[in-house]
mmCIF file of C-alpha atoms in Angstrom:
data_model
loop_
_atom_site.group_PDB
_atom_site.id
_atom_site.type_symbol
_atom_site.label_atom_id
_atom_site.label_comp_id
_atom_site.label_asym_id
_atom_site.label_seq_id
_atom_site.Cartn_x
_atom_site.Cartn_y
_atom_site.Cartn_z
ATOM 1 C CA MET A 1 24.192 -20.331 -3.094
ATOM 2 C CA GLU A 2 25.150 -23.402 -1.018
ATOM 3 C CA GLN A 3 24.598 -21.395 2.282
ATOM 4 C CA LEU A 4 20.996 -20.126 1.168
ATOM 5 C CA ALA A 5 20.337 -23.923 0.377
ATOM 6 C CA ASN A 6 21.325 -25.137 3.670
ATOM 7 C CA ILE A 7 19.100 -22.243 5.483
ATOM 8 C CA PHE A 8 16.303 -23.157 3.160
ATOM 9 C CA HIS A 9 16.539 -27.115 3.888
ATOM 10 C CA LEU A 10 17.183 -26.541 7.641
ATOM 11 C CA GLY A 11 14.162 -24.232 7.799
ATOM 12 C CA LEU A 12 12.038 -26.788 6.092
ATOM 13 C CA LYS A 13 13.212 -29.373 8.832
ATOM 14 C CA GLU A 14 11.897 -26.857 11.419
ATOM 15 C CA LEU A 15 8.522 -26.635 9.676
ATOM 16 C CA ARG A 16 8.193 -30.409 9.970
ATOM 17 C CA SER A 17 9.222 -30.636 13.481
ATOM 18 C CA LEU A 18 6.769 -28.121 14.261
ATOM 19 C CA GLN A 19 3.925 -30.018 12.144
ATOM 20 C CA ARG A 20 4.671 -32.953 14.564
ATOM 21 C CA ASP A 21 4.007 -31.038 17.532
ATOM 22 C CA PRO A 22 0.428 -30.955 18.226
ATOM 23 C CA ALA A 23 0.559 -29.025 21.509
ATOM 24 C CA LEU A 24 2.518 -25.987 19.575
ATOM 25 C CA LEU A 25 0.020 -26.127 16.827
ATOM 26 C CA LEU A 26 -2.833 -25.774 18.948
ATOM 27 C CA LEU A 27 -1.242 -22.862 20.759
ATOM 28 C CA ILE A 28 -0.681 -20.891 17.501
ATOM 29 C CA ILE A 29 -4.313 -21.692 16.550
ATOM 30 C CA TRP A 30 -5.835 -20.510 19.867
ATOM 31 C CA ALA A 31 -3.378 -17.457 19.953
ATOM 32 C CA PHE A 32 -4.394 -16.061 16.882
ATOM 33 C CA SER A 33 -8.185 -16.802 17.286
ATOM 34 C CA LEU A 34 -9.944 -17.522 20.505
ATOM 35 C CA GLY A 35 -7.226 -15.818 22.277
ATOM 36 C CA ILE A 36 -7.776 -12.412 20.262
ATOM 37 C CA ILE A 37 -11.510 -12.715 20.539
ATOM 38 C CA THR A 38 -11.597 -13.393 24.322
ATOM 39 C CA ALA A 39 -9.135 -10.485 24.997
ATOM 40 C CA ALA A 40 -11.064 -7.996 22.759
ATOM 41 C CA THR A 41 -14.502 -8.949 24.128
ATOM 42 C CA SER A 42 -13.983 -9.617 27.765
ATOM 43 C CA MET A 43 -13.874 -7.270 30.767
ATOM 44 C CA PRO A 44 -15.297 -4.039 28.989
ATOM 45 C CA GLU A 45 -14.163 -0.760 30.261
ATOM 46 C CA SER A 46 -17.593 0.866 29.908
ATOM 47 C CA LEU A 47 -20.476 -0.238 31.846
ATOM 48 C CA HIS A 48 -22.682 -2.779 29.808
ATOM 49 C CA ASN A 49 -25.686 -4.757 31.016
ATOM 50 C CA ALA A 50 -25.312 -4.094 34.618
ATOM 51 C CA SER A 51 -27.998 -5.774 36.926
ATOM 52 C CA ILE A 52 -29.799 -3.277 39.011
ATOM 53 C CA ALA A 53 -32.477 -3.444 41.580
ATOM 54 C CA VAL A 54 -34.528 -0.469 43.153
ATOM 55 C CA VAL A 55 -36.352 -0.437 46.413
ATOM 56 C CA ASP A 56 -38.622 2.427 45.968
ATOM 57 C CA GLU A 57 -40.201 3.565 49.260
ATOM 58 C CA ASP A 58 -41.263 7.010 48.080
ATOM 59 C CA ARG A 59 -43.491 5.847 44.839
ATOM 60 C CA SER A 60 -43.777 9.290 43.488
ATOM 61 C CA PRO A 61 -43.256 11.032 40.128
ATOM 62 C CA LEU A 62 -39.659 11.785 40.817
ATOM 63 C CA SER A 63 -38.632 8.194 41.992
ATOM 64 C CA GLU A 64 -40.175 6.839 38.811
ATOM 65 C CA ARG A 65 -38.242 9.078 36.663
ATOM 66 C CA LEU A 66 -35.179 7.961 38.352
ATOM 67 C CA ILE A 67 -36.099 4.355 37.730
ATOM 68 C CA ASP A 68 -36.943 4.879 34.187
ATOM 69 C CA ALA A 69 -33.512 6.686 33.792
ATOM 70 C CA PHE A 70 -31.577 3.393 33.870
ATOM 71 C CA GLN A 71 -31.438 1.945 30.493
ATOM 72 C CA PRO A 72 -29.824 -0.561 28.299
ATOM 73 C CA PRO A 73 -27.118 -0.840 27.122
ATOM 74 C CA PHE A 74 -25.752 0.348 30.236
ATOM 75 C CA PHE A 75 -28.325 -1.433 32.727
ATOM 76 C CA ARG A 76 -30.720 -4.167 32.387
ATOM 77 C CA PRO A 77 -34.224 -3.039 33.120
ATOM 78 C CA PRO A 78 -34.438 -2.358 36.933
ATOM 79 C CA GLN A 79 -35.881 -4.944 38.932
ATOM 80 C CA ARG A 80 -38.393 -3.724 41.784
ATOM 81 C CA ILE A 81 -37.924 -5.526 44.973
ATOM 82 C CA GLN A 82 -38.766 -5.151 48.639
ATOM 83 C CA LEU A 83 -36.261 -3.743 51.204
ATOM 84 C CA SER A 84 -36.403 -7.169 52.885
ATOM 85 C CA GLU A 85 -35.135 -8.837 49.550
ATOM 86 C CA MET A 86 -32.121 -6.378 49.142
ATOM 87 C CA ASP A 87 -29.569 -7.996 51.204
ATOM 88 C CA HIS A 88 -30.420 -11.597 50.084
ATOM 89 C CA GLY A 89 -30.311 -10.271 46.384
ATOM 90 C CA MET A 90 -26.610 -8.787 46.825
ATOM 91 C CA ASP A 91 -25.523 -11.885 48.497
ATOM 92 C CA SER A 92 -26.633 -14.036 45.908
ATOM 93 C CA GLY A 93 -25.203 -12.204 43.308
ATOM 94 C CA GLN A 94 -28.251 -11.443 41.513
ATOM 95 C CA TYR A 95 -27.862 -7.681 41.428
ATOM 96 C CA THR A 96 -24.736 -5.636 40.925
ATOM 97 C CA PHE A 97 -26.225 -2.444 42.084
ATOM 98 C CA THR A 98 -29.104 -2.036 44.658
ATOM 99 C CA LEU A 99 -30.821 1.555 44.868
ATOM 100 C CA ASN A 100 -32.968 2.363 47.970
ATOM 101 C CA ILE A 101 -34.990 5.559 47.591
ATOM 102 C CA PRO A 102 -36.321 6.736 50.786
ATOM 103 C CA PRO A 103 -39.899 7.552 51.712
ATOM 104 C CA ASP A 104 -40.864 11.284 51.078
ATOM 105 C CA PHE A 105 -37.908 11.687 48.607
ATOM 106 C CA GLN A 106 -39.877 13.947 46.186
ATOM 107 C CA ARG A 107 -41.404 16.085 49.154
ATOM 108 C CA ASP A 108 -37.922 16.742 50.673
ATOM 109 C CA VAL A 109 -36.174 17.748 47.151
ATOM 110 C CA LEU A 110 -39.195 20.155 46.400
ATOM 111 C CA ALA A 111 -38.661 21.641 49.850
ATOM 112 C CA GLY A 112 -34.954 22.642 49.259
ATOM 113 C CA ARG A 113 -33.489 19.759 51.364
ATOM 114 C CA SER A 114 -30.901 17.105 50.401
ATOM 115 C CA PRO A 115 -32.264 13.632 50.928
ATOM 116 C CA ALA A 116 -30.030 10.716 50.467
ATOM 117 C CA ILE A 117 -30.312 7.811 48.392
ATOM 118 C CA GLN A 118 -28.668 4.538 49.609
ATOM 119 C CA LEU A 119 -26.592 2.691 46.636
ATOM 120 C CA ASN A 120 -25.278 -0.687 47.528
ATOM 121 C CA VAL A 121 -22.502 -1.922 45.376
ATOM 122 C CA ASP A 122 -21.274 -5.455 45.016
ATOM 123 C CA ALA A 123 -17.562 -4.717 44.904
ATOM 124 C CA THR A 124 -16.542 -8.261 43.380
ATOM 125 C CA GLN A 125 -17.815 -7.157 40.344
ATOM 126 C CA VAL A 126 -14.646 -5.184 39.792
ATOM 127 C CA SER A 127 -14.912 -4.563 36.084
ATOM 128 C CA MET A 128 -18.388 -2.690 36.877
ATOM 129 C CA ALA A 129 -18.200 -1.576 40.369
ATOM 130 C CA PHE A 130 -16.678 1.733 40.312
ATOM 131 C CA THR A 131 -17.637 2.637 36.822
ATOM 132 C CA GLY A 132 -21.201 1.872 37.482
ATOM 133 C CA ALA A 133 -21.198 3.884 40.798
ATOM 134 C CA GLY A 134 -20.237 6.807 38.852
ATOM 135 C CA TYR A 135 -22.883 6.339 36.204
ATOM 136 C CA ILE A 136 -25.673 6.018 38.825
ATOM 137 C CA GLN A 137 -24.348 9.129 40.557
ATOM 138 C CA VAL A 138 -24.328 11.110 37.335
ATOM 139 C CA ILE A 139 -27.775 9.844 36.264
ATOM 140 C CA GLY A 140 -29.514 10.482 39.686
ATOM 141 C CA ALA A 141 -28.233 14.175 39.760
ATOM 142 C CA GLN A 142 -29.167 15.085 36.118
ATOM 143 C CA GLU A 143 -32.950 13.525 36.684
ATOM 144 C CA VAL A 144 -33.198 15.511 39.816
ATOM 145 C CA SER A 145 -32.097 18.640 38.440
ATOM 146 C CA ALA A 146 -34.320 18.317 35.245
ATOM 147 C CA PHE A 147 -37.073 17.698 37.668
ATOM 148 C CA LEU A 148 -36.836 20.673 39.505
ATOM 149 C CA ARG A 149 -36.413 22.999 35.990
ATOM 150 C CA HIS A 150 -39.268 21.243 34.423
ATOM 151 C CA TYR A 151 -37.238 20.681 31.497
ATOM 152 C CA ARG A 152 -33.957 18.979 30.256
ATOM 153 C CA ALA A 153 -32.251 21.557 28.306
ATOM 154 C CA ASP A 154 -28.651 22.271 29.491
ATOM 155 C CA LEU A 155 -27.460 25.750 30.687
ATOM 156 C CA PRO A 156 -25.828 28.145 27.999
ATOM 157 C CA GLN A 157 -22.146 27.661 28.361
ATOM 158 C CA GLN A 158 -19.575 30.453 27.701
ATOM 159 C CA ALA A 159 -17.440 28.008 25.633
ATOM 160 C CA GLU A 160 -18.320 24.463 24.132
ATOM 161 C CA LEU A 161 -15.804 21.853 23.393
ATOM 162 C CA ALA A 162 -16.294 20.055 20.263
ATOM 163 C CA VAL A 163 -15.067 16.768 20.397
ATOM 164 C CA ARG A 164 -14.121 14.679 17.288
ATOM 165 C CA ILE A 165 -12.950 11.027 17.691
ATOM 166 C CA ALA A 166 -11.151 10.263 14.416
ATOM 167 C CA TYR A 167 -10.800 6.502 15.130
ATOM 168 C CA ASN A 168 -13.224 4.219 16.971
ATOM 169 C CA PRO A 169 -16.127 6.899 17.205
ATOM 170 C CA ASN A 170 -18.017 4.725 19.739
ATOM 171 C CA LEU A 171 -14.943 3.713 21.756
ATOM 172 C CA THR A 172 -15.707 0.023 21.384
ATOM 173 C CA ARG A 173 -13.069 -1.646 23.426
ATOM 174 C CA SER A 174 -12.728 -4.648 21.188
ATOM 175 C CA TRP A 175 -11.421 -2.234 18.285
ATOM 176 C CA PHE A 176 -8.388 -1.402 20.576
ATOM 177 C CA GLY A 177 -8.112 -4.822 22.370
ATOM 178 C CA SER A 178 -8.019 -6.899 19.159
ATOM 179 C CA VAL A 179 -5.306 -5.166 17.391
ATOM 180 C CA MET A 180 -3.220 -4.986 20.533
ATOM 181 C CA GLU A 181 -3.862 -8.718 21.415
ATOM 182 C CA VAL A 182 -2.498 -9.438 17.803
ATOM 183 C CA ILE A 183 0.732 -7.409 18.768
ATOM 184 C CA ASN A 184 1.106 -9.271 21.849
ATOM 185 C CA GLN A 185 0.537 -12.767 20.354
ATOM 186 C CA ILE A 186 3.018 -11.837 17.629
ATOM 187 C CA THR A 187 5.666 -11.294 20.371
ATOM 188 C CA MET A 188 4.911 -14.110 22.505
ATOM 189 C CA LEU A 189 4.604 -16.762 19.924
ATOM 190 C CA SER A 190 7.776 -15.804 17.776
ATOM 191 C CA ILE A 191 9.778 -16.131 21.121
ATOM 192 C CA ILE A 192 8.150 -19.258 22.302
ATOM 193 C CA LEU A 193 8.246 -21.044 18.833
ATOM 194 C CA THR A 194 12.088 -20.402 18.329
ATOM 195 C CA GLY A 195 13.177 -21.085 21.805
ATOM 196 C CA ALA A 196 11.060 -24.253 21.692
ATOM 197 C CA ALA A 197 12.667 -25.260 18.363
ATOM 198 C CA LEU A 198 16.264 -25.035 19.816
ATOM 199 C CA ILE A 199 15.027 -26.881 23.101
ATOM 200 C CA ARG A 200 13.618 -29.667 20.801
ATOM 201 C CA GLU A 201 16.922 -30.134 19.169
ATOM 202 C CA ARG A 202 18.671 -30.701 22.360
ATOM 203 C CA GLU A 203 15.932 -33.066 23.931
ATOM 204 C CA HIS A 204 15.819 -35.400 20.583
ATOM 205 C CA GLY A 205 19.562 -35.083 20.263
ATOM 206 C CA THR A 206 19.408 -33.829 16.736
ATOM 207 C CA ILE A 207 21.629 -31.001 17.868
ATOM 208 C CA GLU A 208 24.761 -33.414 17.716
ATOM 209 C CA HIS A 209 23.699 -34.300 14.342
ATOM 210 C CA LEU A 210 23.813 -30.901 13.085
ATOM 211 C CA LEU A 211 27.168 -30.318 14.651
ATOM 212 C CA VAL A 212 28.778 -32.985 12.220
ATOM 213 C CA MET A 213 27.054 -31.584 9.236
ATOM 214 C CA PRO A 214 28.818 -28.992 6.913
ATOM 215 C CA VAL A 215 26.474 -26.228 8.337
ATOM 216 C CA THR A 216 27.627 -23.397 10.308
ATOM 217 C CA PRO A 217 25.789 -21.673 13.526
ATOM 218 C CA PRO A 218 24.631 -18.601 11.665
ATOM 219 C CA GLU A 219 22.898 -21.067 9.043
ATOM 220 C CA ILE A 220 21.354 -23.121 11.794
ATOM 221 C CA MET A 221 20.190 -20.215 13.703
ATOM 222 C CA LEU A 222 18.689 -18.121 10.243
ATOM 223 C CA ALA A 223 16.775 -21.167 9.477
ATOM 224 C CA LYS A 224 15.180 -20.957 12.682
ATOM 225 C CA VAL A 225 14.380 -17.446 12.658
ATOM 226 C CA TRP A 226 12.933 -17.474 9.023
ATOM 227 C CA SER A 227 10.840 -20.778 9.511
ATOM 228 C CA MET A 228 9.267 -19.861 12.777
ATOM 229 C CA GLY A 229 8.897 -16.135 11.776
ATOM 230 C CA LEU A 230 6.939 -17.369 8.604
ATOM 231 C CA VAL A 231 4.596 -19.419 10.934
ATOM 232 C CA VAL A 232 4.015 -16.341 13.167
ATOM 233 C CA LEU A 233 3.793 -13.824 9.941
ATOM 234 C CA LEU A 234 1.154 -15.973 8.259
ATOM 235 C CA ALA A 235 -0.755 -16.652 11.391
ATOM 236 C CA THR A 236 -0.824 -12.786 11.836
ATOM 237 C CA ALA A 237 -2.071 -12.097 8.352
ATOM 238 C CA LEU A 238 -4.911 -14.832 8.742
ATOM 239 C CA SER A 239 -5.925 -13.589 12.054
ATOM 240 C CA LEU A 240 -6.127 -9.921 11.041
ATOM 241 C CA LEU A 241 -8.209 -10.865 7.998
ATOM 242 C CA LEU A 242 -10.438 -13.504 9.372
ATOM 243 C CA VAL A 243 -10.751 -12.809 13.112
ATOM 244 C CA VAL A 244 -10.060 -8.886 13.555
ATOM 245 C CA GLN A 245 -11.984 -7.940 10.401
ATOM 246 C CA GLY A 246 -14.235 -10.688 9.665
ATOM 247 C CA TRP A 247 -15.470 -11.904 13.071
ATOM 248 C CA LEU A 248 -15.078 -8.877 15.303
ATOM 249 C CA GLN A 249 -15.796 -6.368 12.333
ATOM 250 C CA VAL A 250 -12.785 -4.106 13.226
ATOM 251 C CA PRO A 251 -11.818 -1.668 10.657
ATOM 252 C CA ILE A 252 -8.264 -1.426 9.596
ATOM 253 C CA ALA A 253 -7.374 2.004 8.593
ATOM 254 C CA GLY A 254 -3.863 1.705 7.191
ATOM 255 C CA SER A 255 -2.076 -0.747 4.604
ATOM 256 C CA LEU A 256 -1.998 -4.179 5.779
ATOM 257 C CA PRO A 257 1.050 -5.270 3.634
ATOM 258 C CA LEU A 258 3.202 -2.394 5.294
ATOM 259 C CA PHE A 259 2.106 -3.469 8.594
ATOM 260 C CA LEU A 260 3.256 -7.320 7.854
ATOM 261 C CA CYS A 261 6.626 -5.616 6.901
ATOM 262 C CA GLY A 262 6.934 -4.074 10.229
ATOM 263 C CA ALA A 263 5.767 -7.515 11.871
ATOM 264 C CA LEU A 264 8.506 -9.225 9.771
ATOM 265 C CA LEU A 265 11.241 -6.889 11.008
ATOM 266 C CA HIS A 266 9.831 -7.377 14.437
ATOM 267 C CA LEU A 267 9.889 -11.055 14.117
ATOM 268 C CA PHE A 268 13.541 -10.914 13.321
ATOM 269 C CA ALA A 269 14.373 -9.405 16.661
ATOM 270 C CA THR A 270 11.943 -11.554 18.842
ATOM 271 C CA THR A 271 12.873 -14.729 16.991
ATOM 272 C CA SER A 272 16.501 -13.743 17.875
ATOM 273 C CA MET A 273 15.505 -13.275 21.564
ATOM 274 C CA GLY A 274 13.998 -16.876 21.345
ATOM 275 C CA ILE A 275 17.086 -18.220 20.417
ATOM 276 C CA PHE A 276 19.017 -16.545 23.133
ATOM 277 C CA PHE A 277 16.742 -17.887 25.717
ATOM 278 C CA GLY A 278 16.810 -21.445 24.069
ATOM 279 C CA THR A 279 20.598 -21.324 24.702
ATOM 280 C CA ILE A 280 20.230 -20.435 28.405
ATOM 281 C CA ALA A 281 17.216 -22.885 29.126
ATOM 282 C CA ARG A 282 17.604 -26.507 29.451
ATOM 283 C CA SER A 283 14.108 -27.606 29.342
ATOM 284 C CA MET A 284 10.821 -26.363 28.129
ATOM 285 C CA PRO A 285 9.483 -25.467 31.875
ATOM 286 C CA GLN A 286 12.905 -23.264 32.319
ATOM 287 C CA LEU A 287 12.000 -21.866 29.158
ATOM 288 C CA GLY A 288 8.436 -20.954 29.810
ATOM 289 C CA LEU A 289 9.688 -19.216 32.998
ATOM 290 C CA LEU A 290 12.288 -17.113 31.409
ATOM 291 C CA ILE A 291 9.661 -16.139 28.935
ATOM 292 C CA ILE A 292 7.325 -14.893 31.544
ATOM 293 C CA LEU A 293 10.024 -12.967 33.234
ATOM 294 C CA VAL A 294 10.630 -11.059 29.957
ATOM 295 C CA LEU A 295 7.275 -10.995 28.027
ATOM 296 C CA ILE A 296 5.097 -9.462 30.802
ATOM 297 C CA PRO A 297 7.341 -6.415 31.119
ATOM 298 C CA LEU A 298 7.615 -6.150 27.310
ATOM 299 C CA GLN A 299 3.873 -6.272 26.806
ATOM 300 C CA ILE A 300 3.005 -3.979 29.781
ATOM 301 C CA LEU A 301 5.556 -1.281 29.338
ATOM 302 C CA SER A 302 5.716 -1.083 25.792
ATOM 303 C CA GLY A 303 2.583 1.392 25.431
ATOM 304 C CA GLY A 304 0.171 -1.265 24.326
ATOM 305 C CA THR A 305 -1.581 -1.791 27.696
ATOM 306 C CA THR A 306 -1.051 1.886 29.042
ATOM 307 C CA PRO A 307 0.527 5.084 27.553
ATOM 308 C CA ARG A 308 4.264 5.390 27.531
ATOM 309 C CA GLU A 309 3.825 9.079 28.863
ATOM 310 C CA SER A 310 2.300 8.123 32.060
ATOM 311 C CA MET A 311 5.349 5.982 33.085
ATOM 312 C CA PRO A 312 8.378 7.139 34.890
ATOM 313 C CA GLU A 313 10.850 8.873 32.810
ATOM 314 C CA LEU A 314 13.755 6.049 33.495
ATOM 315 C CA VAL A 315 11.279 3.297 32.481
ATOM 316 C CA GLN A 316 10.552 5.157 29.139
ATOM 317 C CA GLN A 317 14.356 5.506 28.438
ATOM 318 C CA ILE A 318 14.871 1.929 29.177
ATOM 319 C CA MET A 319 12.026 0.517 26.969
ATOM 320 C CA TRP A 320 13.581 2.531 23.965
ATOM 321 C CA ALA A 321 15.832 -0.743 23.559
ATOM 322 C CA ALA A 322 12.962 -2.889 23.490
ATOM 323 C CA PRO A 323 11.587 -3.601 19.828
ATOM 324 C CA THR A 324 8.063 -4.047 21.103
ATOM 325 C CA THR A 325 7.841 -0.264 22.014
ATOM 326 C CA HIS A 326 8.824 0.842 18.244
ATOM 327 C CA PHE A 327 6.522 -1.951 16.929
ATOM 328 C CA VAL A 328 3.356 -0.644 19.046
ATOM 329 C CA ASP A 329 3.946 2.775 17.809
ATOM 330 C CA LEU A 330 4.236 1.369 14.460
ATOM 331 C CA ALA A 331 1.175 -0.890 14.468
ATOM 332 C CA GLN A 332 -1.085 1.853 16.048
ATOM 333 C CA ALA A 333 -0.075 4.354 13.433
ATOM 334 C CA ILE A 334 -0.518 2.146 10.282
ATOM 335 C CA LEU A 335 -3.730 0.147 11.625
ATOM 336 C CA TYR A 336 -5.367 2.944 13.766
ATOM 337 C CA ARG A 337 -4.479 6.137 11.903
ATOM 338 C CA GLY A 338 -3.637 4.851 8.417
ATOM 339 C CA ALA A 339 -0.016 5.998 8.333
ATOM 340 C CA GLY A 340 2.227 5.706 5.543
ATOM 341 C CA PHE A 341 5.815 4.512 5.229
ATOM 342 C CA THR A 342 6.867 8.368 5.327
ATOM 343 C CA THR A 343 5.422 8.506 8.790
ATOM 344 C CA VAL A 344 6.613 5.288 10.259
ATOM 345 C CA TRP A 345 10.072 4.973 8.927
ATOM 346 C CA PRO A 346 11.853 5.928 12.258
ATOM 347 C CA GLN A 347 10.039 2.973 13.790
ATOM 348 C CA PHE A 348 11.400 0.579 11.068
ATOM 349 C CA LEU A 349 14.810 1.937 11.177
ATOM 350 C CA ALA A 350 14.748 1.708 15.224
ATOM 351 C CA ILE A 351 13.403 -2.025 14.956
ATOM 352 C CA ILE A 352 15.975 -2.949 12.257
ATOM 353 C CA VAL A 353 18.744 -1.581 14.604
ATOM 354 C CA ILE A 354 17.612 -3.265 17.706
ATOM 355 C CA GLY A 355 17.031 -6.479 15.659
ATOM 356 C CA ALA A 356 20.526 -6.561 14.311
ATOM 357 C CA LEU A 357 21.689 -6.177 18.000
ATOM 358 C CA PHE A 358 19.579 -8.915 19.193
ATOM 359 C CA PHE A 359 20.488 -11.135 16.467
ATOM 360 C CA THR A 360 24.501 -10.553 17.128
ATOM 361 C CA GLY A 361 24.133 -11.189 20.697
ATOM 362 C CA ALA A 362 22.048 -14.482 20.173
ATOM 363 C CA LEU A 363 24.528 -15.666 17.582
ATOM 364 C CA LEU A 364 27.448 -15.152 19.814
ATOM 365 C CA ARG A 365 25.648 -16.989 22.506
ATOM 366 C CA PHE A 366 24.762 -19.745 20.194
ATOM 367 C CA ARG A 367 28.073 -20.277 18.824
ATOM 368 C CA LYS A 368 29.110 -20.673 22.536
ATOM 369 C CA THR A 369 26.681 -23.351 23.294
ATOM 370 C CA LEU A 370 27.517 -25.368 20.206
ATOM 371 C CA ALA A 371 31.567 -25.047 21.202
ATOM 372 C CA GLN A 372 30.594 -26.609 24.627
ATOM 373 C CA MET A 373 28.469 -29.167 23.023
ATOM 374 C CA SER A 374 31.213 -30.259 20.718
#
């Protein structure tokens, strides 16, 4: 009971120290609010509100049909311009796409020839350039084909593929991006807060005070783990309820308490990593550089950004040792597909084992650091 009391009171001390650090408090608030909203709504994968201008030199029913085919929400209403205005509009950034329909376009199509339509693309708009060019090509081919057939009905197919999208039927990017950003923020903040707590002890000279107190290194480390983990866990719960479900209107398919239990185990592993980095770094800038070197591979290679199946086999095997890999699998299964504990217990077990190993390694390093200081 005395050890538990020491861990509890040392954890309260960490919470008070965090309360007096406005920079970290602002980082927590931003990461679980505006950080998630920005990541979920910026740079859409699908085309949205692209600006397009058309130079119609044919002025035929077919050219009018092509122009009318570019509709919201993919495109803004097409702007009709003159050929002399095209270059200036592209250079000034007014239009992402400009389409030049040549003279006698309809006559050449009806005569069986293959006239070319010039499409100019502003490639500096990376998020829209290549996707939009494909959309325009498909739309143009469909409209010309329908014009020649005099109807829009598709030709009968020998076999038809029926697609059912179980989660996110409209493929709204914010549904995926918001949840994955919450996962990324959990990992990032837990490592930063625990590492910063240890650096702060060293910079303020309070680590020497702890050395002369009747507390052990495991108690000091567990106090930092539970206090910083609790802060991130509460911020995660509020973010999922108020930002993800409330602001972004993203439905959560599974059990939120089950996900928070998995997040708690993940925090045990990542806070231990933060302690380990805090024993290596000697200042906050050094800690930031160490976290960047580790955090970016963890986020990119864990399966939250790109599917792990598309990665080299060696990378997949290495990432099995990372807690983020199993946490991403667990989170996607619960929040996207509504999985229960009987489905995700292997991920729970893997995170427990990896977290125990990380905690043991961090504790050994922490003991060595305290021994050198004493």
